[in-house]
Coordinates of C-alpha atoms and ligand atoms in Angstrom, one line a residue:
M1 CA 227.5 70.4 98.4
S2 CA 225.6 67.2 97.6
T3 CA 227.5 63.9 97.2
D4 CA 226.7 63.9 93.5
Q5 CA 228.2 67.4 93.1
L6 CA 231.2 66.4 95.1
K7 CA 231.7 63.3 92.9
K8 CA 231.6 65.4 89.8
E9 CA 234.0 68.1 91.1
I10 CA 236.5 66.0 93.0
S11 CA 237.2 62.5 92.0
A12 CA 240.3 60.3 91.7
I13 CA 242.5 61.1 88.7
K14 CA 241.8 59.0 85.7
G15 CA 243.9 55.8 85.7
T16 CA 244.4 55.9 89.5
H17 CA 242.4 54.0 92.1
D18 CA 241.8 53.7 95.8
I19 CA 242.5 50.4 97.4
L20 CA 239.9 50.0 100.0
P21 CA 240.2 48.1 103.3
G22 CA 238.6 44.9 102.0
E23 CA 240.8 44.6 99.0
V24 CA 243.9 45.9 100.8
R25 CA 244.1 42.6 102.7
L26 CA 245.1 40.9 99.4
W27 CA 247.7 43.5 98.8
Q28 CA 249.2 43.1 102.3
I29 CA 249.3 39.4 101.9
A30 CA 251.0 39.6 98.5
E31 CA 253.5 42.2 99.7
S32 CA 254.4 40.3 102.8
R33 CA 254.9 37.0 101.0
A34 CA 257.0 38.8 98.4
R35 CA 259.2 40.3 101.1
E36 CA 259.5 37.0 103.0
I37 CA 260.5 35.1 99.8
F38 CA 263.0 37.7 98.6
E39 CA 264.7 37.9 102.0
L40 CA 265.1 34.1 101.9
Y41 CA 267.3 34.6 98.9
G42 CA 269.3 37.3 100.6
Y43 CA 267.6 40.3 98.9
R44 CA 267.2 43.5 100.9
E45 CA 264.9 46.4 100.5
L46 CA 266.1 49.6 99.0
R47 CA 263.6 52.5 99.1
A48 CA 264.1 55.4 96.7
P49 CA 262.0 58.5 96.3
V50 CA 258.9 58.7 94.1
I51 CA 260.2 61.8 92.3
E52 CA 263.5 62.0 90.4
P53 CA 265.2 64.4 88.0
T54 CA 263.7 63.9 84.6
E55 CA 267.2 63.3 83.1
L56 CA 267.5 60.1 85.1
F57 CA 264.9 58.4 83.0
E58 CA 265.8 60.1 79.7
K59 CA 269.3 58.7 80.2
G60 CA 268.4 55.4 82.0
T61 CA 265.1 54.3 80.5
G62 CA 266.2 55.5 77.1
A63 CA 265.2 58.5 75.0
S64 CA 263.5 56.4 72.3
S65 CA 261.5 54.2 74.7
D66 CA 257.7 54.4 74.8
I67 CA 258.0 55.3 78.5
V68 CA 260.1 58.4 77.9
T69 CA 258.5 59.5 74.6
K70 CA 254.9 59.1 75.6
E71 CA 254.3 58.0 79.2
M72 CA 256.2 60.1 81.7
Y73 CA 254.5 62.3 84.3
T74 CA 256.8 65.3 84.2
F75 CA 256.4 68.7 85.7
T76 CA 258.4 71.7 86.6
D77 CA 258.7 72.4 90.3
K78 CA 258.8 75.8 92.0
G79 CA 262.6 75.9 91.6
G80 CA 262.3 75.4 87.9
R81 CA 263.6 71.9 87.9
S82 CA 262.1 69.2 85.7
I83 CA 260.8 66.4 87.9
T84 CA 259.4 63.1 86.9
L85 CA 257.2 60.7 88.9
R86 CA 259.2 57.5 88.4
P87 CA 257.8 55.3 85.6
E88 CA 260.0 52.4 86.6
Y89 CA 262.5 51.6 89.3
T90 CA 265.8 50.5 87.9
P91 CA 267.2 54.0 87.1
S92 CA 266.6 55.0 90.7
V93 CA 268.5 52.1 92.0
V94 CA 271.4 52.8 89.6
R95 CA 271.4 56.4 90.8
A96 CA 271.4 55.2 94.4
I97 CA 274.3 52.8 93.8
I98 CA 276.4 55.5 92.3
E99 CA 275.4 58.2 94.8
H100 CA 276.1 56.0 97.9
R101 CA 279.0 54.0 96.3
L102 CA 277.1 50.8 97.1
D103 CA 279.5 49.2 94.5
L104 CA 282.1 49.2 97.2
Q105 CA 280.0 46.7 99.2
P106 CA 280.4 42.9 98.7
Q107 CA 278.8 41.9 95.4
P108 CA 276.4 40.9 94.1
L109 CA 274.1 43.6 95.5
R110 CA 270.6 42.1 95.8
Y111 CA 267.7 44.5 96.2
Y112 CA 264.0 44.5 96.1
Y113 CA 261.3 47.2 96.3
I114 CA 257.5 47.3 96.3
G115 CA 255.7 50.6 95.4
P116 CA 253.8 52.8 93.0
M117 CA 255.0 53.7 89.5
F118 CA 253.5 56.3 87.2
R119 CA 252.9 56.2 83.4
Y120 CA 250.7 58.4 81.3
D121 CA 249.3 55.4 79.4
R122 CA 245.8 55.0 78.1
P123 CA 243.9 53.7 81.1
Q124 CA 242.1 50.3 80.5
K125 CA 241.8 47.0 82.3
G126 CA 245.3 46.0 83.5
R127 CA 246.8 49.4 82.5
Y128 CA 246.7 52.3 84.9
R129 CA 248.5 55.6 85.4
Q130 CA 249.4 54.9 88.9
F131 CA 250.2 51.2 89.2
H132 CA 252.4 49.2 91.5
Q133 CA 255.4 47.0 91.0
I134 CA 257.3 44.4 92.9
D135 CA 260.9 45.0 91.7
I136 CA 264.1 43.0 91.9
E137 CA 267.6 44.2 91.1
V138 CA 270.9 42.4 91.2
F139 CA 274.2 44.2 90.5
G140 CA 277.7 42.8 90.0
E141 CA 277.0 39.2 89.0
K142 CA 277.7 38.0 85.4
D143 CA 276.9 34.4 86.0
P144 CA 273.8 33.3 84.2
A145 CA 272.9 31.4 87.3
V146 CA 271.6 34.6 88.7
D147 CA 269.4 35.2 85.7
A148 CA 267.8 31.8 86.5
E149 CA 267.7 32.6 90.2
I150 CA 265.5 35.6 89.7
V151 CA 263.2 33.7 87.3
E152 CA 262.9 30.9 89.9
M153 CA 262.3 33.4 92.6
A154 CA 259.5 35.0 90.6
H155 CA 257.9 31.6 90.1
R156 CA 258.1 30.8 93.8
L157 CA 256.2 34.0 94.5
L158 CA 253.6 33.2 91.9
A159 CA 253.1 29.7 93.3
R160 CA 252.8 31.1 96.8
L161 CA 250.0 33.4 95.6
G162 CA 248.2 30.7 93.8
V163 CA 248.9 31.9 90.3
E164 CA 248.5 29.2 87.8
R165 CA 248.6 28.9 84.0
V166 CA 251.6 31.1 83.4
M167 CA 254.2 30.8 80.7
T168 CA 257.8 32.0 80.9
L169 CA 259.2 33.5 77.6
V170 CA 262.9 33.9 77.3
N171 CA 265.3 35.4 74.8
S172 CA 268.7 37.0 74.5
V173 CA 268.9 40.4 72.9
G174 CA 272.6 40.2 72.5
C175 CA 275.2 42.8 73.5
K176 CA 277.1 45.8 72.1
K177 CA 279.2 43.5 70.1
C178 CA 276.6 41.5 68.3
R179 CA 273.5 43.7 68.2
P180 CA 274.7 46.4 65.7
A181 CA 275.0 43.9 62.9
Y182 CA 271.6 42.5 63.7
G183 CA 270.2 46.0 64.0
Q184 CA 271.3 46.8 60.4
E185 CA 269.7 43.7 59.0
L186 CA 266.5 44.4 61.0
R187 CA 266.4 48.0 59.8
K188 CA 266.7 46.8 56.2
A189 CA 263.9 44.3 56.7
A190 CA 261.7 46.9 58.5
L191 CA 262.2 49.6 55.8
A192 CA 261.3 47.1 53.1
V193 CA 257.8 46.8 54.7
K194 CA 257.6 50.4 56.0
D195 CA 254.2 51.2 54.5
R196 CA 252.7 48.3 56.4
L197 CA 253.8 49.7 59.8
C198 CA 252.0 52.1 62.1
P199 CA 253.5 55.6 62.2
D200 CA 255.1 54.9 65.5
C201 CA 256.9 51.8 64.1
Q202 CA 257.9 53.7 61.0
R203 CA 259.8 56.0 63.3
K204 CA 261.2 53.0 65.2
A205 CA 262.4 51.5 61.9
E206 CA 264.8 54.4 61.7
V207 CA 265.9 54.8 65.4
N208 CA 265.5 51.4 67.0
P209 CA 264.0 48.7 64.8
L210 CA 264.2 46.2 67.7
R211 CA 261.3 48.0 69.3
I212 CA 258.9 47.1 66.5
F213 CA 258.6 43.6 68.0
D214 CA 257.2 45.3 71.1
C215 CA 254.3 47.0 69.2
K216 CA 250.9 45.8 70.2
N217 CA 249.4 46.6 66.8
E218 CA 248.3 43.5 64.9
A219 CA 249.5 44.8 61.4
C220 CA 252.9 45.5 62.8
R221 CA 253.2 42.2 64.4
E222 CA 252.3 40.5 61.2
A223 CA 254.8 42.6 59.2
A224 CA 257.5 41.7 61.8
S225 CA 256.9 38.0 61.6
G226 CA 259.2 37.8 58.6
F227 CA 262.1 39.8 60.2
P228 CA 265.5 38.2 60.9
L229 CA 265.8 36.9 64.4
I230 CA 268.4 38.0 67.0
T231 CA 269.1 34.4 68.0
D232 CA 270.8 33.9 64.6
F233 CA 273.2 36.9 65.2
L234 CA 274.4 36.3 68.8
C235 CA 278.1 36.4 69.4
P236 CA 279.7 33.3 71.0
E237 CA 279.7 34.8 74.5
C238 CA 276.0 35.8 74.3
R239 CA 275.2 32.4 72.8
E240 CA 276.9 30.7 75.7
H241 CA 275.3 32.9 78.3
F242 CA 271.9 32.2 76.9
Q243 CA 272.6 28.4 76.7
K244 CA 273.7 28.3 80.4
F245 CA 270.8 30.4 81.5
R246 CA 268.5 27.8 80.0
E247 CA 270.4 25.0 81.5
Y248 CA 269.9 26.5 85.0
L249 CA 266.2 26.9 84.3
D250 CA 266.2 23.2 83.4
L251 CA 267.9 22.5 86.6
Y252 CA 265.0 24.1 88.5
R253 CA 262.6 22.2 86.2
L254 CA 261.1 25.5 85.1
E255 CA 259.1 25.4 81.9
Y256 CA 259.8 28.1 79.4
R257 CA 259.5 28.9 75.7
V258 CA 262.3 30.6 73.7
E259 CA 260.7 33.6 72.0
P260 CA 263.2 35.2 69.6
T261 CA 261.0 38.2 69.1
L262 CA 260.8 39.0 72.8
V263 CA 262.3 42.4 73.3
R264 CA 261.6 44.6 76.3
G265 CA 260.3 48.1 76.0
L266 CA 263.4 49.8 77.4
D267 CA 266.6 50.8 75.8
Y268 CA 269.1 49.4 78.2
Y269 CA 268.7 45.6 78.0
T270 CA 271.5 43.3 77.0
R271 CA 271.5 39.5 76.8
T272 CA 268.8 37.9 78.9
A273 CA 265.2 39.2 78.4
F274 CA 262.2 37.3 79.9
E275 CA 258.5 37.7 80.6
I276 CA 256.1 35.7 82.6
V277 CA 252.7 35.9 81.0
A278 CA 249.2 34.7 81.9
E279 CA 248.1 34.1 78.4
H280 CA 244.4 34.1 79.3
L281 CA 244.7 37.8 80.3
G282 CA 244.7 38.9 76.6
A283 CA 246.6 42.0 75.6
Q284 CA 247.6 42.9 79.2
S285 CA 249.0 39.5 79.8
A286 CA 252.5 40.3 81.0
I287 CA 252.6 39.9 84.8
C288 CA 256.4 40.1 85.1
G289 CA 259.1 41.4 82.8
G290 CA 262.8 41.4 83.3
G291 CA 266.3 41.1 81.9
R292 CA 269.9 42.1 82.0
Y293 CA 271.4 45.6 81.7
D294 CA 275.1 45.1 81.8
D295 CA 276.1 48.5 80.5
M296 CA 273.7 50.7 82.3
V297 CA 275.7 51.6 85.4
K298 CA 278.7 52.5 83.3
E299 CA 276.7 54.5 80.9
F300 CA 275.5 56.5 83.9
G301 CA 279.1 57.4 84.7
G302 CA 279.3 54.8 87.4
P303 CA 281.6 51.8 87.8
D304 CA 281.5 48.9 85.4
L305 CA 278.8 46.9 87.2
C306 CA 276.5 44.5 85.4
G307 CA 272.9 44.2 86.4
I308 CA 269.7 42.2 86.0
G309 CA 266.2 42.4 87.5
F310 CA 262.5 42.1 87.0
A311 CA 259.4 44.1 87.7
M312 CA 256.0 42.5 88.4
G313 CA 252.8 44.4 88.1
V314 CA 250.9 44.0 91.3
E315 CA 247.4 44.8 89.8
R316 CA 247.9 42.2 87.1
L317 CA 249.4 39.8 89.6
L318 CA 246.4 40.1 91.9
S319 CA 244.0 39.7 89.0
V320 CA 245.2 36.1 88.6
A321 CA 246.2 35.3 92.2
R322 CA 244.2 33.0 94.4
I323 CA 244.8 34.2 97.9
Q324 CA 242.9 32.9 100.9
I325 CA 242.2 35.7 103.3
P326 CA 242.4 34.4 106.9
E327 CA 239.3 35.1 109.0
T328 CA 239.9 37.9 111.4
S329 CA 238.9 37.3 114.9
F330 CA 238.1 40.0 117.5
V331 CA 236.4 40.6 120.8
Y332 CA 233.4 42.8 121.0
F333 CA 232.6 44.3 124.4
A334 CA 229.0 44.2 125.7
Y335 CA 228.5 46.3 128.8
L336 CA 225.8 48.1 130.8
G337 CA 226.4 51.5 132.3
Q338 CA 229.3 54.0 132.7
E339 CA 231.3 52.0 135.2
A340 CA 231.2 48.9 133.1
K341 CA 232.2 50.9 130.0
K342 CA 235.3 52.2 131.8
E343 CA 236.2 48.6 132.9
C344 CA 235.8 47.6 129.2
L345 CA 238.3 50.2 128.2
R346 CA 240.8 48.8 130.7
L347 CA 240.1 45.2 129.7
A348 CA 240.5 46.0 126.0
R349 CA 243.8 47.5 126.7
A350 CA 244.9 44.3 128.5
L351 CA 243.7 42.1 125.7
R352 CA 245.5 44.2 123.0
S353 CA 248.7 43.8 125.0
E354 CA 248.1 40.0 124.6
G355 CA 247.8 40.6 120.9
I356 CA 244.0 40.2 120.7
E357 CA 242.0 42.5 118.5
S358 CA 239.4 44.3 120.7
L359 CA 236.5 46.6 119.9
V360 CA 234.8 48.8 122.5
E361 CA 231.9 50.8 121.0
F362 CA 231.0 54.0 122.9
K363 CA 227.3 54.1 122.2
D364 CA 224.9 53.1 125.1
R365 CA 223.1 49.9 124.2
R366 CA 220.9 47.3 125.8
M367 CA 222.5 43.9 126.2
K368 CA 220.3 42.5 123.5
D369 CA 221.4 45.3 121.1
H370 CA 225.0 44.7 121.9
F371 CA 224.6 41.1 120.7
S372 CA 222.9 42.0 117.5
R373 CA 225.6 44.6 116.9
A374 CA 228.4 42.0 117.6
N375 CA 226.7 39.6 115.1
K376 CA 226.4 42.2 112.5
L377 CA 230.1 43.1 112.8
G378 CA 231.1 39.4 112.7
A379 CA 232.7 39.3 116.1
E380 CA 234.0 35.9 117.1
W381 CA 233.9 36.7 120.8
V382 CA 231.7 38.8 123.1
L383 CA 233.1 39.8 126.4
I384 CA 230.2 40.7 128.8
V385 CA 230.6 43.2 131.6
G386 CA 227.6 43.8 133.7
E387 CA 227.2 44.7 137.4
D388 CA 227.9 41.2 138.6
E389 CA 231.0 40.9 136.6
L390 CA 232.2 44.2 137.8
R391 CA 231.8 43.2 141.4
K392 CA 233.5 39.8 141.0
G393 CA 236.3 40.9 138.6
K394 CA 235.4 37.8 136.6
F395 CA 233.8 38.2 133.1
Q396 CA 231.7 36.2 130.8
L397 CA 233.2 35.4 127.4
K398 CA 230.9 34.1 124.7
D399 CA 232.2 32.2 121.7
M400 CA 229.8 33.4 119.0
V401 CA 230.8 30.7 116.6
N402 CA 230.4 27.6 118.8
S403 CA 227.9 29.1 121.3
R404 CA 230.1 28.2 124.2
Q405 CA 230.5 30.4 127.3
F406 CA 233.4 30.8 129.7
E407 CA 234.0 32.7 132.9
G408 CA 237.3 34.0 134.2
S409 CA 239.7 36.8 134.8
V410 CA 240.9 38.8 131.8
L411 CA 244.1 36.8 131.6
E412 CA 242.2 33.5 131.9
L413 CA 240.0 34.6 129.0
A414 CA 242.9 35.9 127.0
A415 CA 244.4 32.4 127.3
I416 CA 241.2 30.8 126.0
I417 CA 241.1 33.1 123.0
K418 CA 244.7 32.6 122.2
G419 CA 244.4 28.8 122.8
K420 CA 241.7 28.6 120.2
K421 CA 243.8 30.7 117.8
I422 CA 246.7 28.3 118.2
L423 CA 244.4 25.2 117.8
E424 CA 243.1 26.7 114.6
T425 CA 246.4 27.6 113.0
T426 CA 248.1 24.3 113.7
Ligands
ATP501 P1 253.3 46.3 78.6 O1 254.0 45.7 77.4 O2 252.1 45.6 79.1 O3 253.0 47.8 78.4 P2 255.7 47.0 79.8 O4 256.7 46.4 79.0 O5 255.5 48.5 79.7 O6 254.3 46.2 79.8 P3 257.4 46.8 82.2 O7 257.9 48.2 82.0 O8 258.2 45.6 81.9 O9 256.0 46.7 81.4 O10 256.8 46.7 83.6 C1 256.7 45.4 84.3 C2 255.3 45.0 84.6 O11 254.6 46.1 85.2 C3 254.5 44.6 83.4 O12 254.7 43.3 83.1 C4 253.1 44.8 84.0 O13 252.7 43.7 84.7 C5 253.2 46.0 84.8 N1 252.8 47.2 84.2 C6 253.5 48.0 83.3 N2 252.7 49.1 82.9 C7 251.6 49.0 83.6 C8 250.4 49.9 83.7 N3 250.3 51.0 83.0 N4 249.4 49.5 84.5 C9 249.5 48.4 85.2 N5 250.6 47.5 85.2 C10 251.6 47.9 84.4
MG502 MG1 254.0 49.7 78.6

C-alpha cells in the first residue's frame, strides 16, 4: 500500500490529534508546572477512568446541558451497557468520593487531574473531539476564601507559563433558594423575544433559560442583552458569599470583571461561576472555566458535601503560553571498530547512570562521518573512542559548542559534563 493510500484509508479521527515529540515538550513542561504548583497548595492527584457509565453524566453534567444533549461519545459495550467517554471530570470525582467514602477523610478534599476529555463538538481551531484538561476539585469547604484560592492558583499557573493578556470574569448564579424566582422572570423575558432566538435557545427558554446566556449565536446574545440579571435576585447568603469572594480576590490583587450574564454550560453550578479568557483568541477564548457545585454530591445520593473547581483547556492554554524549552544536551559516541563500539556501549551505560543522555549509533562510520552526524543531530558533546583510547582507558571528549577538548576516564568526563550543566543552570 502506498503512503497516500494509507493516509486515505487510515488517518486520525476527525477532531483528534497526535502530539509529536517536538511539541510534546511543551505539554510536559506545562503539566509538570501545573502539578508542582497544585501540590504547593496541598492538592493531590486523583486518577479516574476514561470510560464511565452514561448515567453518571446524564445525572451529573445535567440532562439539558449541551454536553449531554449533543456532545457525548456514547456507545454500547459487549455487555450491553451504555458507556461514555468522559466529557468532563467533575462527575467522575464525585462518583469516586461516594464510592470510596473519601468524605470520611479530613476536609476539604483537594484534588487535581490532567488528562483527555471527549466531546462530539464541531471541530475547529481551539475546539476538538479529544482535548485535554487540567482539572481542580475541592470538596467540603464553604468558605469563599477557597473560591478565591483556586482562581489565584489558576493565575499562578498562567503566569508560570508566560500567559499574558487574560481577563477573569466572575459571577454568582445563586442557589436553590434564589434561582427559581430569577428563572421565572428570565423565562418570561425569553418567551417575549422567542422568535428572535435560535431553535436551540427557544427550547432552552422552556427548560433552562439561564443557558441562553451561554449561546454563541450573535442574535441570541443580542436578544439576551435586555434580560433581567441574576445579580439583582441573589438571596442575602449568596450576596454575601459573592461579596466575600471578591474581597479575597482583591486581597490577592487579582483583577476581575463582574459579568452578570456569565453562566457556565453545565447544570450543576451554584453561587460562584468564573472564567479566565484570553480575549484576543476570539470565539474560543475561554482558557479556564470553573465554579461551585454545592448540591451535586448530595443529588448523587452522597453526603451533603459542597464543591468547587475549575477546568483549563490545555490546547487553548498552550496556544497562548510562552514557554522556553530548555536545550537538551547529549553525548554522541564516535568510535572506530567493533571493540571500540562495545566499549562505547559500556561507557554509555556508565554515563546514563550519572544522569547524562547518551547516544550510541550502531552503524559503522568513519571518524569524519561520526562528527558530521553528531553535528546534524545537535550533540553538545562527542566522546571519542579509537584504538589509543581503548588501550589507555582514557577518552577524548569534545565540547561541540565551545570547541574545547578534554581527556579523562569516564567518571572524570562525566564530572566535566555535569559541571557545565550546573554552571549553566545556576
Ligand atoms: P466553550 O464555551 O468554549 O464551549 P465550555 O463551557 O464547553 O467551553 P468547559 O466545559 O468549561 O468548557 O471546559 C473548560 C475548558 O476546557 C474550556 O474553557 C476550554 O478551554 C476547554 N474546552 C472545552 N471544550 C473544548 C473542546 N471541544 N476543545 C478544546 N478545548 C475545550
Ligand atoms: Mg462547549
